[in-house]
Coordinates of C-alpha atoms in Angstrom, one line a residue:
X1 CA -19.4 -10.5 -9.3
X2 CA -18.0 -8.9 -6.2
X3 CA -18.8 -9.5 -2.5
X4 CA -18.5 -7.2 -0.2
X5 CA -20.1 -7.4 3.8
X6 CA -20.7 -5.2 6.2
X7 CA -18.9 -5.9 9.6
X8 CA -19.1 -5.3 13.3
X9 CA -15.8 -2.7 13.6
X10 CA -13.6 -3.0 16.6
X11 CA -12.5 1.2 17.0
X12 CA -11.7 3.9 19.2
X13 CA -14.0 5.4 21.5
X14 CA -14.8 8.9 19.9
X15 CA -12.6 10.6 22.9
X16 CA -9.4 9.0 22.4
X17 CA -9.7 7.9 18.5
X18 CA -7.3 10.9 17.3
X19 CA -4.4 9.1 19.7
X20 CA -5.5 5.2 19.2
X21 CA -4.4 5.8 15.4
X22 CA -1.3 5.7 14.0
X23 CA 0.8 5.6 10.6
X24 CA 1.9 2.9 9.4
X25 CA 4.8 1.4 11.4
X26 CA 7.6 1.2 8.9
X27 CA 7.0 5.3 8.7
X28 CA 8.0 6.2 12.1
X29 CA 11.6 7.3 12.6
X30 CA 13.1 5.2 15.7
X31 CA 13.1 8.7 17.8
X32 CA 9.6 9.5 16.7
X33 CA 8.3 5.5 17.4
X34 CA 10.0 6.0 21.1
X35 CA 8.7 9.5 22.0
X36 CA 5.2 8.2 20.7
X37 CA 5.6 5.0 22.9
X38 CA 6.4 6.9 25.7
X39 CA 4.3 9.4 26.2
X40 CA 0.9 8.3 24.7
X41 CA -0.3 5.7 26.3
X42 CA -3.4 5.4 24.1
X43 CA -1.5 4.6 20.4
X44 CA -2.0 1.6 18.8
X45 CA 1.7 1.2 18.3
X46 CA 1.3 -0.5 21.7
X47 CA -0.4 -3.3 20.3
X48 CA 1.8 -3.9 17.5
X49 CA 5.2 -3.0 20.0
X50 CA 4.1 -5.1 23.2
X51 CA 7.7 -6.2 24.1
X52 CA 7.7 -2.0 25.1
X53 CA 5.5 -2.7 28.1
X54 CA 8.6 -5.4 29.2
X55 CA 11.8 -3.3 28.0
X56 CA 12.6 -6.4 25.7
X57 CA 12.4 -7.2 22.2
X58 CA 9.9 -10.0 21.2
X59 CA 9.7 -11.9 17.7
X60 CA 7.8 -14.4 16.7
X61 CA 4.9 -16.4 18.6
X62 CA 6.0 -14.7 21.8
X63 CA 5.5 -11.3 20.1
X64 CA 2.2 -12.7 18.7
X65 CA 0.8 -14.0 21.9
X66 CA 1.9 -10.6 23.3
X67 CA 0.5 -8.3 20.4
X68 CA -3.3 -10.5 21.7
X69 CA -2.8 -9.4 25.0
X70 CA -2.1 -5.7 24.1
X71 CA -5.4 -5.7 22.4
X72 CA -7.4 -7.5 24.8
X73 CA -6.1 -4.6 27.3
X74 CA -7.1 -2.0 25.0
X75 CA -10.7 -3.7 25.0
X76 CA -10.7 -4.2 28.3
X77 CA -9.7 -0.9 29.4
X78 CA -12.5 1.1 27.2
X79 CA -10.0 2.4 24.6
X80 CA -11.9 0.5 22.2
X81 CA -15.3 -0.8 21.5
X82 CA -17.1 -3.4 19.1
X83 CA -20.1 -2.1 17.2
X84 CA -23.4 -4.1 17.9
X85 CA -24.3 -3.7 14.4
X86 CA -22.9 -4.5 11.1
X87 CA -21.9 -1.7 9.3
X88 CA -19.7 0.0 6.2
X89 CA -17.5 2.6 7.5
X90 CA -16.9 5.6 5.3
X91 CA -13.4 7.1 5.6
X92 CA -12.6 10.4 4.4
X93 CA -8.8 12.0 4.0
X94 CA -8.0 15.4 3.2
X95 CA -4.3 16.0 2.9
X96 CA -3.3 19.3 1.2
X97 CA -5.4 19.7 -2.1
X98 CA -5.4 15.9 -2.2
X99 CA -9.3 14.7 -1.1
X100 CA -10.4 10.8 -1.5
X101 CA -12.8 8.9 -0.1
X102 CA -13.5 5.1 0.5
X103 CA -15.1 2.9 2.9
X104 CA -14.3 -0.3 5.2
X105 CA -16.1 -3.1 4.8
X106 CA -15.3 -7.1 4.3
X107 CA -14.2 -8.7 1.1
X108 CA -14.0 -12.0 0.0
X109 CA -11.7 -14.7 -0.1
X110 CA -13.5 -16.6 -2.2
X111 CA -13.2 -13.6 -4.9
X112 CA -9.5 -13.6 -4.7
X113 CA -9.0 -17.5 -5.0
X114 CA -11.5 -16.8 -8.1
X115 CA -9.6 -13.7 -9.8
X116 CA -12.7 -11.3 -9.0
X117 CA -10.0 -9.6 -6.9
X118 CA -7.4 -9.0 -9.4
X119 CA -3.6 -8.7 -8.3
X120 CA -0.5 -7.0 -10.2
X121 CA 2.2 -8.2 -7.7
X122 CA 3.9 -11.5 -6.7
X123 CA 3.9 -12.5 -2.9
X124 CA 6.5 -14.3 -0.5
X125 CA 5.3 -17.9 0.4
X126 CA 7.3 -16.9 3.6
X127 CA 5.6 -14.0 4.4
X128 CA 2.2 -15.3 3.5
X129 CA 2.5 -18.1 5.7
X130 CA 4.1 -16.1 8.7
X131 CA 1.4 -13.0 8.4
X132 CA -1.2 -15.8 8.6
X133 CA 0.1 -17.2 11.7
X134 CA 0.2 -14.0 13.1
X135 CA -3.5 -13.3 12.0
X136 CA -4.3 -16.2 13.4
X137 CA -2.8 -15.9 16.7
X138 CA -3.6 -12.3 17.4
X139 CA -7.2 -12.5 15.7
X140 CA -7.5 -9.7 14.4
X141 CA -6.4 -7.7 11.1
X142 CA -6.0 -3.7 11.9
X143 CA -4.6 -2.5 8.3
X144 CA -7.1 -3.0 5.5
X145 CA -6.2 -3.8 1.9
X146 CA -6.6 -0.9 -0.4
X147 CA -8.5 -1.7 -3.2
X148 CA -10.1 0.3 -6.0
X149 CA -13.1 -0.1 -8.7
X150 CA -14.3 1.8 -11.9
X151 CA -16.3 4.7 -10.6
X152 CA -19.6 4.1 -10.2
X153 CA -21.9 6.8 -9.9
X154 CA -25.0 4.5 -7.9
X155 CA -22.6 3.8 -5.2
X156 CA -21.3 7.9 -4.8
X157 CA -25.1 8.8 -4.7
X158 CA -25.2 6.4 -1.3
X159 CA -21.8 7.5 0.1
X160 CA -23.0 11.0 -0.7
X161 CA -26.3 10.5 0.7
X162 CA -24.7 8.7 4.0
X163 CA -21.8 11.4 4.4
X164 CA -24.8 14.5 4.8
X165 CA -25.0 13.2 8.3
X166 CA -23.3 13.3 11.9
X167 CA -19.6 11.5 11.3
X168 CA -18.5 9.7 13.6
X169 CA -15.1 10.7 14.1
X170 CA -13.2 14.3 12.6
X171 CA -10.4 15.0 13.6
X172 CA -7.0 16.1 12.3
X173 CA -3.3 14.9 12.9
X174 CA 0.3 16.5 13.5
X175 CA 0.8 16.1 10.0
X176 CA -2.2 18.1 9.0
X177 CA -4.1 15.9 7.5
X178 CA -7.9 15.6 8.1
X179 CA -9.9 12.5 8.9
X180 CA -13.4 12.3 9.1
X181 CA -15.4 9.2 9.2
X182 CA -19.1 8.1 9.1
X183 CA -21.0 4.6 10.1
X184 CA -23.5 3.3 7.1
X185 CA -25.7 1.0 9.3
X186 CA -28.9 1.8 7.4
X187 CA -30.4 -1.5 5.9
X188 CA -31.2 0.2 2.6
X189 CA -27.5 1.8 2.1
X190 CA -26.0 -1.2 3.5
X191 CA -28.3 -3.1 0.8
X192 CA -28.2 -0.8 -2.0
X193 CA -24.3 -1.1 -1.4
X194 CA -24.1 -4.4 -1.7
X195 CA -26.5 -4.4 -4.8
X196 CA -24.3 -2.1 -6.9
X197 CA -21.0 -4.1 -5.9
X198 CA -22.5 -7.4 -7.1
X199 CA -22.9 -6.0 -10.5
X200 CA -18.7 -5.0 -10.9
X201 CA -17.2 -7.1 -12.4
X202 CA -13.7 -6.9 -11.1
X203 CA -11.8 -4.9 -7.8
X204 CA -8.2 -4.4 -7.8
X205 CA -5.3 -4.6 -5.1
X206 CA -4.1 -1.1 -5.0
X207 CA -2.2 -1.6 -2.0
X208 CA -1.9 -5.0 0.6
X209 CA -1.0 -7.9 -1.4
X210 CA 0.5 -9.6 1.4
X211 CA -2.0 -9.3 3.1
X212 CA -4.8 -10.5 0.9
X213 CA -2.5 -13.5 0.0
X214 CA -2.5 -14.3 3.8
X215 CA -5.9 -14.0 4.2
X216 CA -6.6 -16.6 1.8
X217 CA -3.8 -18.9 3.6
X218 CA -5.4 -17.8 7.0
X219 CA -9.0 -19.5 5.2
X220 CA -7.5 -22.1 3.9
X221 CA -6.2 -23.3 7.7
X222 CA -9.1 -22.5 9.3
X223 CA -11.4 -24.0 7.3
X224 CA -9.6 -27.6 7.8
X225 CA -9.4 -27.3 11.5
X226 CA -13.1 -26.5 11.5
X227 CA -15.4 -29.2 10.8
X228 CA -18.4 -27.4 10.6
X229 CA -17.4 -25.0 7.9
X230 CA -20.4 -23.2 6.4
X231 CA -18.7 -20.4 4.5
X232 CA -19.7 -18.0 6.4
X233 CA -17.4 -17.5 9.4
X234 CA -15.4 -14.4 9.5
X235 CA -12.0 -16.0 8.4
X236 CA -13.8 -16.3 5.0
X237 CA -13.6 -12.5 4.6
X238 CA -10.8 -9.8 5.0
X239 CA -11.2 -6.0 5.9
X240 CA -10.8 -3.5 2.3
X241 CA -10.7 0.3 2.0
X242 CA -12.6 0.5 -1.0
X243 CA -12.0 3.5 -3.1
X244 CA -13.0 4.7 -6.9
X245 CA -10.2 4.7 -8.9
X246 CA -10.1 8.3 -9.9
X247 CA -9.5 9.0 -6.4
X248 CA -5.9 7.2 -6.0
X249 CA -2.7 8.9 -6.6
X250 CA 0.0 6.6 -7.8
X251 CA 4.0 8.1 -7.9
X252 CA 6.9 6.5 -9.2
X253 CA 9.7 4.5 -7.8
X254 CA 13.3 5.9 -8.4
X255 CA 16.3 3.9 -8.7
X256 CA 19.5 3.5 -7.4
X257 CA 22.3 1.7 -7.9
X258 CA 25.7 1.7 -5.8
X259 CA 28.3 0.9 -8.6
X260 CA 28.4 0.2 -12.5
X261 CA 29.3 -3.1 -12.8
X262 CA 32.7 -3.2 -12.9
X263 CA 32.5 -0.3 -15.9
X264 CA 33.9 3.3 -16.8
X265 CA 31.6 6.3 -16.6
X266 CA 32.6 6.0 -20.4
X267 CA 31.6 2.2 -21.3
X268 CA 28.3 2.5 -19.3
X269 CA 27.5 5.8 -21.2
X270 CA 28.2 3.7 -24.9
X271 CA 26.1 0.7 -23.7
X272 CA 23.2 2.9 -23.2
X273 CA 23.6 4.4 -26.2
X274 CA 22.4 1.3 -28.1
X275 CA 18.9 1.4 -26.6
X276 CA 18.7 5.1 -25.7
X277 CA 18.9 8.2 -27.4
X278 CA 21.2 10.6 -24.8
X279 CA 20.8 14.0 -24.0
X280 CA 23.1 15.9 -21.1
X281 CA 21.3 18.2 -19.2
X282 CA 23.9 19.2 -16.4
X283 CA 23.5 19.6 -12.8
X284 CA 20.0 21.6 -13.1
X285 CA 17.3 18.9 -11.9
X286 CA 16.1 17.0 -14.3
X287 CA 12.5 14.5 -14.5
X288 CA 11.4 12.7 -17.3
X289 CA 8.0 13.9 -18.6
X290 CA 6.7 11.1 -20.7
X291 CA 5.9 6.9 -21.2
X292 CA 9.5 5.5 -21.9
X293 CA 11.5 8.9 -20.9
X294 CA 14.0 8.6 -18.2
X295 CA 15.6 10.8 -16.3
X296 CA 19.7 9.4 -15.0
X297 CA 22.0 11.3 -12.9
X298 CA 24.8 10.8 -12.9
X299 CA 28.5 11.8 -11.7
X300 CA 27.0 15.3 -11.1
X301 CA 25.4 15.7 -14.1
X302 CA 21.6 14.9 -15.4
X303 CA 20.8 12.9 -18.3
X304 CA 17.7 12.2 -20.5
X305 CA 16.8 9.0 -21.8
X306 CA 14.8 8.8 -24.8
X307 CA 14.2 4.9 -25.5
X308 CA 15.0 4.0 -29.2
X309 CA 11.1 1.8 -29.7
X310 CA 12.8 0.2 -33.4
X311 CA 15.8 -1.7 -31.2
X312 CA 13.2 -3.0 -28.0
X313 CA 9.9 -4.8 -29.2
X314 CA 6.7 -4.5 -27.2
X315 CA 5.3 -7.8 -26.5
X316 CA 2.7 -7.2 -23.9
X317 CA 1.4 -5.1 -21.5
X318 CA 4.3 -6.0 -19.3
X319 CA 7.3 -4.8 -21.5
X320 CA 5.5 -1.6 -22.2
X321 CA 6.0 -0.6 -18.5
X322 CA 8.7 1.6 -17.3
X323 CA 10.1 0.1 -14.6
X324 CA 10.2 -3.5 -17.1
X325 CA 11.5 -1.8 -19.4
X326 CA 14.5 -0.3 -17.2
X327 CA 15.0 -3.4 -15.9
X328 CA 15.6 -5.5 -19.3
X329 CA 17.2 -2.4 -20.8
X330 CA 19.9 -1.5 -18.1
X331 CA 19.4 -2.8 -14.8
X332 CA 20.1 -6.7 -15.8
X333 CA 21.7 -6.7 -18.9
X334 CA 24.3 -3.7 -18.0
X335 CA 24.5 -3.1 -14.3
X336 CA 24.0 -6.9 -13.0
X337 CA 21.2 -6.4 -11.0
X338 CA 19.0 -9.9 -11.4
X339 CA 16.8 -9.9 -8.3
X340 CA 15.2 -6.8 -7.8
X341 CA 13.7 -7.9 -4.5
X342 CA 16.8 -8.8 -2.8
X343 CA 19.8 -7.5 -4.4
X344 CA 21.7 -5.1 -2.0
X345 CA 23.1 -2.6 -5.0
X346 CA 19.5 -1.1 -6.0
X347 CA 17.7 0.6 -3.6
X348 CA 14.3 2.6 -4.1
X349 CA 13.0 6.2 -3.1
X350 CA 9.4 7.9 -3.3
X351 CA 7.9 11.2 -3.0
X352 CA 7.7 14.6 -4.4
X353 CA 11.2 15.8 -3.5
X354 CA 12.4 12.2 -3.8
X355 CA 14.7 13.8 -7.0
X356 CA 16.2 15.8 -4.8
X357 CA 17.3 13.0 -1.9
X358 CA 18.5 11.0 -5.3
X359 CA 21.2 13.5 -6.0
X360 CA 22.1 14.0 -2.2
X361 CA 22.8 10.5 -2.1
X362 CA 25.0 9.7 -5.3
X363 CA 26.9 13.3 -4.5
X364 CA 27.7 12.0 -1.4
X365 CA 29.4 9.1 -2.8
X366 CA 26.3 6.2 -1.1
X367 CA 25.6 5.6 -4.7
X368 CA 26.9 5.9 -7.9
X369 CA 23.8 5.9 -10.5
X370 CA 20.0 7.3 -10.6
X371 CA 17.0 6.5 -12.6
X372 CA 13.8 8.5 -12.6
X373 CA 10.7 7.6 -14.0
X374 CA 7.7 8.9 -14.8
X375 CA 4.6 7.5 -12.6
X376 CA 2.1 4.8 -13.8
X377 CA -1.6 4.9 -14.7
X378 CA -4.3 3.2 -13.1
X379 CA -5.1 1.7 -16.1
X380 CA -1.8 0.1 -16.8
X381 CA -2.6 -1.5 -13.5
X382 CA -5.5 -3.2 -14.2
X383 CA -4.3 -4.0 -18.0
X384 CA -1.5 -5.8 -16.0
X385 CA -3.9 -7.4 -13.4
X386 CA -6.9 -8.8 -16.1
X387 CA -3.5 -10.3 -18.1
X388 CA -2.7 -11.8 -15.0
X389 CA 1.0 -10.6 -15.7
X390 CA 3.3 -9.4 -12.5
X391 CA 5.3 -5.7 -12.1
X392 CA 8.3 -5.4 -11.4
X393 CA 8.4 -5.0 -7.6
X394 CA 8.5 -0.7 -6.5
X395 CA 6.7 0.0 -9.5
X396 CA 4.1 2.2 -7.9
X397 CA 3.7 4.6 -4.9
X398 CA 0.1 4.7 -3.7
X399 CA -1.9 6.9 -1.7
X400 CA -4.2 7.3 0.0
X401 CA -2.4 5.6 3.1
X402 CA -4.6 4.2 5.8
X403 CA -4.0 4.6 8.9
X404 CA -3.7 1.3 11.8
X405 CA -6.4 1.2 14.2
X406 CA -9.1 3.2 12.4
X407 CA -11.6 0.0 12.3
X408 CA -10.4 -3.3 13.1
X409 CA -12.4 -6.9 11.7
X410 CA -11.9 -9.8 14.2
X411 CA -11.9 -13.1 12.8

């Protein structure tokens, strides 16, 4: 059953901990990531930029060596400390109506390589190996995997219990949303925490599969190069956000293509007609409201896309998926599009108003054909993961998204 261990959490001093943190990198707009870098000196984008300090861009084992350095300055000069006990870390976010709660705490490797911690997504050898380099150079991991379990009412009666006292950090960011967090360094929560997780049976990668891949390369390595392995050294474990499932949001993945393969507005339009019953809906915006419903636009106008069931066979959980299903249906077969990962004619959007930037962008002519689907469940995510089966890759959106530099595990 699972393992999970509390940790001693490398963090930001209570003073400084609403400036230390920051969004994940890939969100920041180049102007926002340069006014950030240059006028707060405390972000942990810092760490993760260090060839700013220099005016130079670093790759590599240069920018790995650098990104260690960063962080031993950031120890060194009291923006962050290391907790003298081991402790879970509760973690609140209140965005809007939206309100979840997890915690921090170590999981381990030993449950991935053993399926305990289920995945739904394939992994880059590449990346895994180059992440784990990096991990092991820099010593450190800073953005958790987000993983979820059945709700489990033992385990809210000791977050609930733990969350009546003093947090440890509140505060709020420029995007308005609200973080509070709390230290669980009682023996008996810690235990009773530790007791109710050894009795679930399975935990699954919501978010960070890359990561938890890496991981279990960066064990792997270290546990050759160290002849006294015991299983218990820290590069045995990796940092989760563990939240109950009915606290996740999950949102879709739109499509885009830039051309039709060579075919007229016409022939694409007949082609679909084999698999799909059609229905015009015009320039009003249009979303699909049901499993195997599509919304396309199109050439200014909205479509719906019912899927004829008698002419596609379901075979598994797999090909009862929407974002499978688009892709055998239309994507290969009709528009070309064979690798999903790298092919430069599909490109993906997320979001609320992400229907919106979908028009914007085929009206102005950067692409020529949208798909819009409705978003997945939670449970076909972990009907995919216990089949051991693979999405497509975009096939969710998940939130809540963690932010860098909250708690930090050193290996």
């Amino acid at each position: 059953m699972a393992i999970i261990k509390p940790f001693k959490a490398v963090r930001p001093t209570k003073d400084k901990v609403a400036y230390v943190t920051s969004r994940s990198y890939q969100e920041y707009s180049m102007d926002e990531l340069e006014a950030t870098l240059n006028y707060n000196p405390f972000s942990f984008l810092h760490i993760i930029n260090p060839g700013y300090k220099f005016s130079k861009e670093v790759t590599g084992e240069e920018r790995f060596n650098l990104v260690h350095n960063r962080y031993l300055e950031f120890l060194e000069g009291n923006i962050f400390l290391k907790d003298s006990k081991d402790s879970f870390y509760i973690y609140q976010i209140e965005k809007g109506k939206f309100k979840c709660c997890g915690f921090f705490c170590a999981a381990s490797v030993g449950d991935y390589r053993n399926d305990i911690i289920k995945k739904h997504e394939d992994t880059l050898s590449s990346r895994e190996q180059l992440f784990a380099k990096y991990l092991k150079t820099v010593g450190f991991n800073a953005e958790p995997v987000l993983m979820t379990y059945a709700d489990d009412i033992n385990v809210k009666e000791i977050l609930d219990l733990e969350k009546q006292k003093e947090p440890e950090y509140l505060f709020t960011t420029p995007d308005k949303i609200k973080h509070t967090l709390w230290m669980v360094s009682n023996e008996d929560s810690i235990k009773g925490l530790v007791r109710e997780f050894a009795k679930i049976k399975s935990l699954y990668i919501a978010d960070g599969h890359h990561r938890s891949a890496s991981s279990e390369v960066l064990a792997n390595i270290s546990q050759m190069e160290n002849p006294t392995h015991t299983g218990n050294e820290p590069y045995n474990y990796f940092m989760c956000y563990l939240i109950p499932e009915s606290e996740i949001r999950i949102y879709e993945f739109n499509r885009m293509v830039k051309d039709l393969n060579g075919l007229t507005k016409e022939e694409f339009l007949i082609k679909l007609d084999a698999l799909f019953r059609i229905e015009k809906k015009g320039n009003v915006l249009y979303k699909p409201t049901k499993k195997h419903h599509f919304s396309m636009y199109l050439d200014g106008d909205f479509y719906s896309l019912f899927l004829r069931k008698k002419v596609y066979g379901f075979t598994d959980g797999l090909s009862k998926l929407d974002t499978q299903i688009l892709y055998k249906t239309i994507l290969d077969p009709i528009l070309g599009i064979k690798d999903l990962r790298s092919d430069n004619r599909i490109h993906y959007g997320y979001g609320k108003h992400n229907v919106i930037r979908m028009k914007d962008e085929i009206d102005h002519g950067n692409f020529k054909v949208g798909f819009s689907l409705v978003p997945l469940k939670v449970d076909e995510i972990k009907s995919i993961a216990d089949a051991g089966l693979v999405m497509p890759p975009k096939s969710t959106y998940i939130e809540p998204k963690l932010r860098s530099g909250m708690a930090i595990y050193e290996f």
